[in-house]
Amino acid sequence: MKKITASITGVAGYIPDYILSNKELEKMVDTTDEWILSRTGISERRILKGEGQGTSVMCIEAVNRLLDKKKISPLDIDLIIVATVTPDYEFPSTSNIVCDKVGAKNAWGYDLSAACSGFLFALTTGAQFIETGRCKKVIIVGGDKMSSIIDYTDRSTCIIFGDGAGAVLLEPDPEELGIQDFILKTDGAGIKHLYMKAGGSAYPSCRETVDKREHFVYQEGQAVFKSAVKGMADVSAELLEKNKLTGADIQWLVAHQANKRIIEATAERIQLAPEKVLMNIQRYGNTTAGTIPLLMWDYEQKFKKGDNIVISAFGGGFTWGAIYLKWAYNSQNK
Ligand code: UT7
């Protein structure tokens, strides 16, 4: 029997209008544009403003743009998975809200929590439903409103994060293009370096947790940085080796945008020429689950049918991994 592979057949994104520049951050915390740019590669990031505006607002817009672009009815969608660590509510899932608001009446869905690796984990999970033949059209959304959990008095953390969402359509591929292989990893011992201390069932929200500012991202930057460099580089190299590929066989590295230096270290490890390394970190910062689909959205025109792409991410938890896929279409024709 012919193998069914899952291909990305369309991509769209949404970034909020408000631009939080390094210059504006200089007025909020003790930092400089020069420090942020040289240490991270970030110039500005987007912030979703307005009362009651949760992550779903951006995810819905991204999905609607994707449906418009692909000219397909929301009724044809079987499943929507939303990767996020900033769901609108503790429950129900943000996916429930997205399915409802985009009119995906025949779809079911759920949220997936894997921090900055969320999109990577959701993409491989969604692909399983295509590969088994269970679903024909699956939408994977990665989106986070990081500004809702960022402490804008913590200069080493607030400078890297921003808000945004991206969405891709997964469909069965007649030519066996699409997702070829992946390696995903988790290490719960990493929790102490990057997490939100309160608000879950271990430490439910109360006056004390609010007073202690425990509803914000807690990040030990250097420890995360070291693990991210090693994790992303090692797993990308392992995936290439497993598939008997070298950097010369790869056209594009689509890496999680957390820090320019982490991305460059990964590219160097798999011996990828700089022009194959895609970046938009300068404009959006780290949008957590949003970075990878937003990067694909920005660079879609460059991708050609059959291009070998490595997607790689590292995030809180710790979670990390890499996907090897063959791009399924010439973007100018879509
Ligand atoms: O998305 C997935 C998970 N997250 C990541 O992958 C993030 C990984 N970590 C990083 O990207 C970097 O660690 C940061 C960008 C967060 C911080 O950069 P760093 O080069 O690791 O800085 P550091 O924390 O080691 O601090 C170096 C110095 C310190 O000063 P002293 O102690 O040497 O005097 C900090 O206080 O830089 C200082 N510093 C700053 N100075 C100006 C920290 N943040 C700032 C700032 N502006 N915003």
Tab-separated table of C-alpha atoms and ligand atoms in Angstrom:
chain	number	residue	atom	x	y	z
A	1	MET	CA	0.000	0.000	0.000
A	2	LYS	CA	1.205	3.497	-0.835
A	3	LYS	CA	2.441	5.475	2.155
A	4	ILE	CA	0.432	8.614	3.019
A	5	THR	CA	2.593	11.592	3.929
A	6	ALA	CA	1.374	14.904	5.366
A	7	SER	CA	2.310	18.107	3.553
A	8	ILE	CA	1.998	21.740	4.444
A	9	THR	CA	-0.135	23.083	1.587
A	10	GLY	CA	-0.659	26.655	2.800
A	11	VAL	CA	0.506	29.100	5.433
A	12	ALA	CA	-0.787	32.370	6.869
A	13	GLY	CA	-0.117	34.526	9.877
A	14	TYR	CA	-1.193	37.454	11.969
A	15	ILE	CA	0.836	39.958	13.928
A	16	PRO	CA	-0.753	42.736	15.970
A	17	ASP	CA	-0.332	46.359	14.847
A	18	TYR	CA	1.344	47.770	17.944
A	19	ILE	CA	5.150	47.874	17.652
A	20	LEU	CA	7.160	47.769	20.879
A	21	SER	CA	10.595	48.974	19.791
A	22	ASN	CA	13.898	48.641	21.621
A	23	LYS	CA	13.805	52.426	22.002
A	24	GLU	CA	10.502	52.215	23.872
A	25	LEU	CA	11.898	49.412	26.072
A	26	GLU	CA	14.787	51.737	26.964
A	27	LYS	CA	12.200	53.911	28.716
A	28	MET	CA	10.688	50.929	30.592
A	29	VAL	CA	13.780	49.054	31.879
A	30	ASP	CA	17.499	49.656	32.232
A	31	THR	CA	18.583	48.533	28.758
A	32	THR	CA	19.757	49.863	25.404
A	33	ASP	CA	18.846	49.245	21.787
A	34	GLU	CA	22.482	48.322	21.178
A	35	TRP	CA	22.518	45.678	23.976
A	36	ILE	CA	19.290	44.025	22.840
A	37	LEU	CA	20.255	44.007	19.167
A	38	SER	CA	23.768	42.660	19.726
A	39	ARG	CA	22.753	40.018	22.335
A	40	THR	CA	19.566	38.782	20.635
A	41	GLY	CA	19.160	40.210	17.102
A	42	ILE	CA	15.805	41.787	18.037
A	43	SER	CA	14.853	45.373	17.051
A	44	GLU	CA	11.136	45.324	17.746
A	45	ARG	CA	8.261	43.049	18.654
A	46	ARG	CA	4.455	43.249	18.322
A	47	ILE	CA	2.000	43.584	21.205
A	48	LEU	CA	-1.708	42.711	21.157
A	49	LYS	CA	-3.494	45.569	22.913
A	50	GLY	CA	-7.059	45.839	24.153
A	51	GLU	CA	-9.127	44.449	26.977
A	52	GLY	CA	-10.334	40.870	26.557
A	53	GLN	CA	-8.072	40.284	23.550
A	54	GLY	CA	-6.581	36.816	24.057
A	55	THR	CA	-4.388	34.555	21.954
A	56	SER	CA	-7.465	33.298	20.077
A	57	VAL	CA	-7.883	36.720	18.428
A	58	MET	CA	-4.582	36.252	16.576
A	59	CYS	CA	-5.161	32.540	15.885
A	60	ILE	CA	-8.621	33.213	14.422
A	61	GLU	CA	-7.230	35.903	12.120
A	62	ALA	CA	-4.397	33.595	10.982
A	63	VAL	CA	-6.822	30.723	10.283
A	64	ASN	CA	-9.287	32.983	8.422
A	65	ARG	CA	-6.453	34.286	6.234
A	66	LEU	CA	-5.362	30.701	5.560
A	67	LEU	CA	-8.893	29.619	4.579
A	68	ASP	CA	-9.262	32.686	2.302
A	69	LYS	CA	-5.915	32.081	0.677
A	70	LYS	CA	-6.633	28.397	0.055
A	71	LYS	CA	-10.226	29.157	-0.978
A	72	ILE	CA	-11.575	26.366	1.182
A	73	SER	CA	-14.645	26.273	3.375
A	74	PRO	CA	-14.186	26.047	7.150
A	75	LEU	CA	-16.684	23.171	6.962
A	76	ASP	CA	-14.035	21.059	5.198
A	77	ILE	CA	-11.634	21.198	8.145
A	78	ASP	CA	-11.415	17.986	10.211
A	79	LEU	CA	-9.171	19.102	13.068
A	80	ILE	CA	-7.585	22.275	14.477
A	81	ILE	CA	-4.699	21.987	16.934
A	82	VAL	CA	-3.575	25.163	18.695
A	83	ALA	CA	-0.089	25.190	20.184
A	84	THR	CA	0.121	27.809	22.915
A	85	VAL	CA	1.224	28.501	26.487
A	86	THR	CA	-1.024	31.529	26.711
A	87	PRO	CA	-4.507	30.068	26.152
A	88	ASP	CA	-7.445	32.472	26.476
A	89	TYR	CA	-8.688	30.484	29.470
A	90	GLU	CA	-7.472	27.627	31.658
A	91	PHE	CA	-10.363	25.790	30.015
A	92	PRO	CA	-11.902	25.262	27.534
A	93	SER	CA	-9.141	25.039	24.984
A	94	THR	CA	-8.324	27.960	22.706
A	95	SER	CA	-8.893	25.549	19.829
A	96	ASN	CA	-12.577	25.312	20.870
A	97	ILE	CA	-12.871	29.070	20.509
A	98	VAL	CA	-11.021	29.097	17.184
A	99	CYS	CA	-13.172	26.284	15.707
A	100	ASP	CA	-16.305	28.172	16.698
A	101	LYS	CA	-15.253	31.619	15.475
A	102	VAL	CA	-13.920	30.489	12.097
A	103	GLY	CA	-17.021	28.369	11.499
A	104	ALA	CA	-15.234	25.005	11.477
A	105	LYS	CA	-18.434	23.261	12.515
A	106	ASN	CA	-17.258	19.786	11.457
A	107	ALA	CA	-13.886	20.007	13.170
A	108	TRP	CA	-12.740	18.968	16.585
A	109	GLY	CA	-9.654	20.331	18.250
A	110	TYR	CA	-7.420	20.696	21.251
A	111	ASP	CA	-4.557	22.766	22.592
A	112	LEU	CA	-1.026	21.496	22.871
A	113	SER	CA	1.405	22.869	25.445
A	114	ALA	CA	5.098	22.508	24.633
A	115	ALA	CA	6.242	26.133	25.021
A	116	CYS	CA	8.529	27.304	22.210
A	117	SER	CA	8.490	23.803	20.677
A	118	GLY	CA	4.686	23.846	20.646
A	119	PHE	CA	4.282	24.293	16.906
A	120	LEU	CA	6.845	21.567	16.207
A	121	PHE	CA	5.065	19.117	18.522
A	122	ALA	CA	1.624	20.077	17.114
A	123	LEU	CA	2.777	19.728	13.503
A	124	THR	CA	4.066	16.190	14.057
A	125	THR	CA	0.962	15.276	16.075
A	126	GLY	CA	-1.407	16.640	13.420
A	127	ALA	CA	0.552	14.824	10.717
A	128	GLN	CA	-0.271	11.493	12.362
A	129	PHE	CA	-3.987	12.039	11.671
A	130	ILE	CA	-3.206	12.607	7.988
A	131	GLU	CA	-0.768	9.697	7.738
A	132	THR	CA	-3.259	7.221	9.198
A	133	GLY	CA	-5.905	8.390	6.740
A	134	ARG	CA	-8.172	9.508	9.595
A	135	CYS	CA	-8.209	13.201	8.511
A	136	LYS	CA	-7.928	14.985	5.166
A	137	LYS	CA	-7.520	18.613	6.265
A	138	VAL	CA	-5.833	19.550	9.534
A	139	ILE	CA	-4.924	23.083	10.605
A	140	ILE	CA	-2.009	23.582	12.953
A	141	VAL	CA	-1.876	26.938	14.683
A	142	GLY	CA	0.984	28.300	16.777
A	143	GLY	CA	0.202	31.443	18.687
A	144	ASP	CA	1.054	33.222	21.896
A	145	LYS	CA	0.217	36.479	23.580
A	146	MET	CA	3.458	36.520	25.550
A	147	SER	CA	2.820	40.095	26.677
A	148	SER	CA	0.111	38.682	28.977
A	149	ILE	CA	2.703	36.747	31.048
A	150	ILE	CA	5.783	38.962	30.745
A	151	ASP	CA	7.107	41.029	33.620
A	152	TYR	CA	8.021	44.363	32.069
A	153	THR	CA	10.333	45.115	35.017
A	154	ASP	CA	12.557	42.081	34.274
A	155	ARG	CA	14.987	43.411	31.686
A	156	SER	CA	16.664	40.109	30.822
A	157	THR	CA	13.347	38.445	29.889
A	158	CYS	CA	10.958	41.149	28.668
A	159	ILE	CA	13.208	42.199	25.821
A	160	ILE	CA	12.956	38.947	23.889
A	161	PHE	CA	9.227	38.191	23.785
A	162	GLY	CA	6.390	39.403	21.524
A	163	ASP	CA	2.893	38.426	20.358
A	164	GLY	CA	1.829	36.732	17.125
A	165	ALA	CA	0.266	33.648	15.525
A	166	GLY	CA	0.660	31.571	12.384
A	167	ALA	CA	-1.301	28.694	10.861
A	168	VAL	CA	-0.594	25.971	8.309
A	169	LEU	CA	-2.839	23.548	6.453
A	170	LEU	CA	-1.821	19.881	6.425
A	171	GLU	CA	-3.120	17.583	3.688
A	172	PRO	CA	-2.211	14.136	2.318
A	173	ASP	CA	0.485	14.411	-0.343
A	174	PRO	CA	0.052	12.461	-3.606
A	175	GLU	CA	3.812	12.502	-4.253
A	176	GLU	CA	5.028	11.574	-0.768
A	177	LEU	CA	6.415	15.068	-0.181
A	178	GLY	CA	5.824	16.772	3.186
A	179	ILE	CA	6.971	15.536	6.571
A	180	GLN	CA	9.617	12.855	6.127
A	181	ASP	CA	10.958	12.401	9.651
A	182	PHE	CA	11.247	14.019	13.060
A	183	ILE	CA	12.919	13.713	16.444
A	184	LEU	CA	11.228	15.248	19.481
A	185	LYS	CA	12.589	15.378	23.030
A	186	THR	CA	11.571	16.490	26.498
A	187	ASP	CA	13.476	16.862	29.754
A	188	GLY	CA	11.404	17.815	32.788
A	189	ALA	CA	14.567	18.555	34.768
A	190	GLY	CA	14.732	21.819	32.814
A	191	ILE	CA	11.587	23.206	34.428
A	192	LYS	CA	13.497	25.198	37.046
A	193	HIS	CA	15.183	27.339	34.390
A	194	LEU	CA	12.066	28.444	32.522
A	195	TYR	CA	8.483	28.337	33.767
A	196	MET	CA	5.588	30.222	35.249
A	197	LYS	CA	5.623	29.615	38.986
A	198	ALA	CA	1.950	30.070	39.843
A	199	GLY	CA	-1.490	29.829	38.297
A	200	GLY	CA	-1.515	26.050	37.812
A	201	SER	CA	-2.884	23.417	40.189
A	202	ALA	CA	0.381	23.228	42.173
A	203	TYR	CA	0.223	26.910	43.120
A	204	PRO	CA	-3.217	28.262	42.277
A	205	SER	CA	-3.610	32.001	41.906
A	206	CYS	CA	-4.033	33.872	45.169
A	207	ARG	CA	-3.184	37.284	46.524
A	208	GLU	CA	0.259	36.074	47.653
A	209	THR	CA	1.224	34.668	44.238
A	210	VAL	CA	0.200	37.941	42.623
A	211	ASP	CA	2.121	39.991	45.187
A	212	LYS	CA	5.216	37.834	44.561
A	213	ARG	CA	4.869	38.406	40.784
A	214	GLU	CA	4.670	34.656	40.146
A	215	HIS	CA	2.288	34.866	37.191
A	216	PHE	CA	5.033	35.962	34.859
A	217	VAL	CA	7.616	33.988	32.873
A	218	TYR	CA	10.560	33.085	35.078
A	219	GLN	CA	13.649	32.541	32.936
A	220	GLU	CA	17.300	31.959	33.809
A	221	GLY	CA	18.549	33.248	30.479
A	222	GLN	CA	22.057	31.840	30.422
A	223	ALA	CA	21.074	28.323	31.520
A	224	VAL	CA	18.342	28.235	28.859
A	225	PHE	CA	20.694	29.673	26.273
A	226	LYS	CA	23.307	26.934	26.826
A	227	SER	CA	20.715	24.139	26.724
A	228	ALA	CA	19.063	25.644	23.641
A	229	VAL	CA	22.313	25.880	21.681
A	230	LYS	CA	23.197	22.273	22.511
A	231	GLY	CA	19.651	20.914	22.160
A	232	MET	CA	18.769	22.500	18.820
A	233	ALA	CA	22.168	21.884	17.258
A	234	ASP	CA	22.429	18.262	18.445
A	235	VAL	CA	18.915	17.243	17.430
A	236	SER	CA	19.233	18.874	13.998
A	237	ALA	CA	22.534	17.089	13.391
A	238	GLU	CA	21.039	13.789	14.636
A	239	LEU	CA	18.076	14.124	12.273
A	240	LEU	CA	20.291	14.817	9.258
A	241	GLU	CA	22.539	11.893	10.081
A	242	LYS	CA	19.531	9.581	10.555
A	243	ASN	CA	18.323	10.542	7.051
A	244	LYS	CA	21.823	10.350	5.522
A	245	LEU	CA	21.789	14.061	4.698
A	246	THR	CA	24.360	16.816	5.110
A	247	GLY	CA	23.972	20.590	5.247
A	248	ALA	CA	24.563	20.672	1.480
A	249	ASP	CA	21.298	18.735	0.925
A	250	ILE	CA	19.232	21.243	2.910
A	251	GLN	CA	17.786	24.366	1.263
A	252	TRP	CA	16.362	26.100	4.362
A	253	LEU	CA	16.663	26.098	8.135
A	254	VAL	CA	13.398	27.229	9.738
A	255	ALA	CA	14.440	27.618	13.361
A	256	HIS	CA	12.595	28.879	16.414
A	257	GLN	CA	13.342	32.592	16.783
A	258	ALA	CA	14.492	33.067	20.385
A	259	ASN	CA	17.959	34.460	19.922
A	260	LYS	CA	19.948	35.075	16.746
A	261	ARG	CA	23.021	33.523	18.351
A	262	ILE	CA	21.193	30.223	19.065
A	263	ILE	CA	20.003	30.019	15.447
A	264	GLU	CA	23.491	30.734	14.095
A	265	ALA	CA	25.027	28.067	16.347
A	266	THR	CA	22.527	25.486	15.052
A	267	ALA	CA	23.253	26.424	11.436
A	268	GLU	CA	26.988	26.200	12.031
A	269	ARG	CA	26.660	22.756	13.616
A	270	ILE	CA	24.883	21.323	10.555
A	271	GLN	CA	27.216	23.260	8.252
A	272	LEU	CA	24.549	25.348	6.625
A	273	ALA	CA	25.487	28.405	4.576
A	274	PRO	CA	24.155	31.663	6.146
A	275	GLU	CA	21.860	32.394	3.161
A	276	LYS	CA	19.907	29.201	3.967
A	277	VAL	CA	19.124	30.365	7.491
A	278	LEU	CA	15.792	32.196	7.721
A	279	MET	CA	15.246	34.908	10.305
A	280	ASN	CA	12.587	37.446	11.197
A	281	ILE	CA	13.509	37.736	14.870
A	282	GLN	CA	14.514	41.368	14.296
A	283	ARG	CA	10.871	42.315	13.656
A	284	TYR	CA	8.793	40.034	15.892
A	285	GLY	CA	11.120	38.823	18.685
A	286	ASN	CA	10.222	35.499	20.279
A	287	THR	CA	6.511	34.770	19.805
A	288	THR	CA	6.933	31.299	21.392
A	289	ALA	CA	4.642	28.879	19.457
A	290	GLY	CA	4.174	31.531	16.762
A	291	THR	CA	7.747	31.857	15.497
A	292	ILE	CA	7.928	28.913	13.083
A	293	PRO	CA	4.648	29.415	11.175
A	294	LEU	CA	5.305	33.174	11.073
A	295	LEU	CA	8.741	32.490	9.608
A	296	MET	CA	7.240	30.187	6.949
A	297	TRP	CA	4.615	32.835	6.194
A	298	ASP	CA	7.252	35.534	5.703
A	299	TYR	CA	9.483	33.357	3.493
A	300	GLU	CA	6.863	31.248	1.696
A	301	GLN	CA	7.714	32.860	-1.666
A	302	LYS	CA	11.264	31.541	-1.471
A	303	PHE	CA	10.279	27.899	-1.005
A	304	LYS	CA	10.189	25.653	-4.064
A	305	LYS	CA	8.498	22.291	-4.479
A	306	GLY	CA	10.865	19.559	-3.315
A	307	ASP	CA	13.065	21.842	-1.171
A	308	ASN	CA	14.508	20.052	1.836
A	309	ILE	CA	13.699	21.995	4.995
A	310	VAL	CA	14.816	21.446	8.578
A	311	ILE	CA	12.544	22.909	11.253
A	312	SER	CA	14.081	23.102	14.699
A	313	ALA	CA	13.019	24.486	18.077
A	314	PHE	CA	13.890	24.567	21.763
A	315	GLY	CA	11.662	25.712	24.588
A	316	GLY	CA	10.635	25.657	28.213
A	317	GLY	CA	10.027	22.359	29.878
A	318	PHE	CA	12.565	21.612	28.412
A	319	THR	CA	11.134	20.605	25.027
A	320	TRP	CA	13.002	20.455	21.743
A	321	GLY	CA	13.265	18.719	18.424
A	322	ALA	CA	13.595	18.894	14.666
A	323	ILE	CA	11.501	17.970	11.638
A	324	TYR	CA	12.762	17.122	8.167
A	325	LEU	CA	10.252	17.929	5.440
A	326	LYS	CA	10.091	18.289	1.685
A	327	TRP	CA	8.215	21.447	0.699
A	328	ALA	CA	5.157	20.530	-1.365
A	329	TYR	CA	4.431	23.478	-3.670
A	330	ASN	CA	5.836	26.418	-5.587
A	331	SER	CA	4.528	29.311	-3.579
A	332	GLN	CA	4.094	31.725	-6.486
A	333	ASN	CA	1.477	29.341	-7.895
A	334	LYS	CA	-0.644	29.416	-4.749
B	1	UT7	O1	12.390	30.646	23.535
B	1	UT7	C1	12.948	29.549	24.160
B	1	UT7	C2	13.565	29.798	25.419
B	1	UT7	N1	14.304	31.017	25.576
B	1	UT7	C3	15.522	31.222	25.025
B	1	UT7	O2	15.997	30.490	24.191
B	1	UT7	C4	16.307	32.404	25.548
B	1	UT7	C5	17.740	32.003	25.811
B	1	UT7	N2	18.504	33.032	26.489
B	1	UT7	C6	18.885	34.191	25.893
B	1	UT7	O3	18.524	34.442	24.760
B	1	UT7	C7	19.801	35.103	26.637
B	1	UT7	O4	20.278	34.434	27.791
B	1	UT7	C8	19.150	36.460	27.066
B	1	UT7	C9	18.903	37.304	25.849
B	1	UT7	C10	17.836	36.208	27.794
B	1	UT7	C11	20.113	37.211	27.999
B	1	UT7	O5	21.353	37.388	27.322
B	1	UT7	P1	22.737	36.940	27.996
B	1	UT7	O6	23.788	37.322	27.067
B	1	UT7	O7	22.648	35.489	28.360
B	1	UT7	O8	22.799	37.842	29.286
B	1	UT7	P2	22.998	37.409	30.800
B	1	UT7	O9	21.693	37.018	31.394
B	1	UT7	O10	24.143	36.469	30.931
B	1	UT7	O11	23.464	38.774	31.420
B	1	UT7	C12	24.724	39.379	31.058
B	1	UT7	C13	24.743	40.787	31.631
B	1	UT7	C14	24.319	40.865	33.101
B	1	UT7	O12	25.033	41.909	33.697
B	1	UT7	P3	26.338	41.605	34.611
B	1	UT7	O13	25.865	40.703	35.699
B	1	UT7	O14	27.312	40.936	33.686
B	1	UT7	O15	26.747	42.961	35.046
B	1	UT7	C15	22.871	41.254	33.007
B	1	UT7	O16	22.438	41.948	34.158
B	1	UT7	O17	23.803	41.588	30.897
B	1	UT7	C16	22.888	42.186	31.807
B	1	UT7	N3	21.601	42.290	31.153
B	1	UT7	C17	21.231	43.358	30.435
B	1	UT7	N4	21.855	44.521	30.160
B	1	UT7	C18	21.210	45.407	29.410
B	1	UT7	C19	20.591	41.372	31.100
B	1	UT7	N5	19.573	41.847	30.377
B	1	UT7	C20	19.950	43.074	29.963
B	1	UT7	C21	19.309	44.052	29.169
B	1	UT7	N6	19.979	45.193	28.923
B	1	UT7	N7	18.097	43.877	28.662
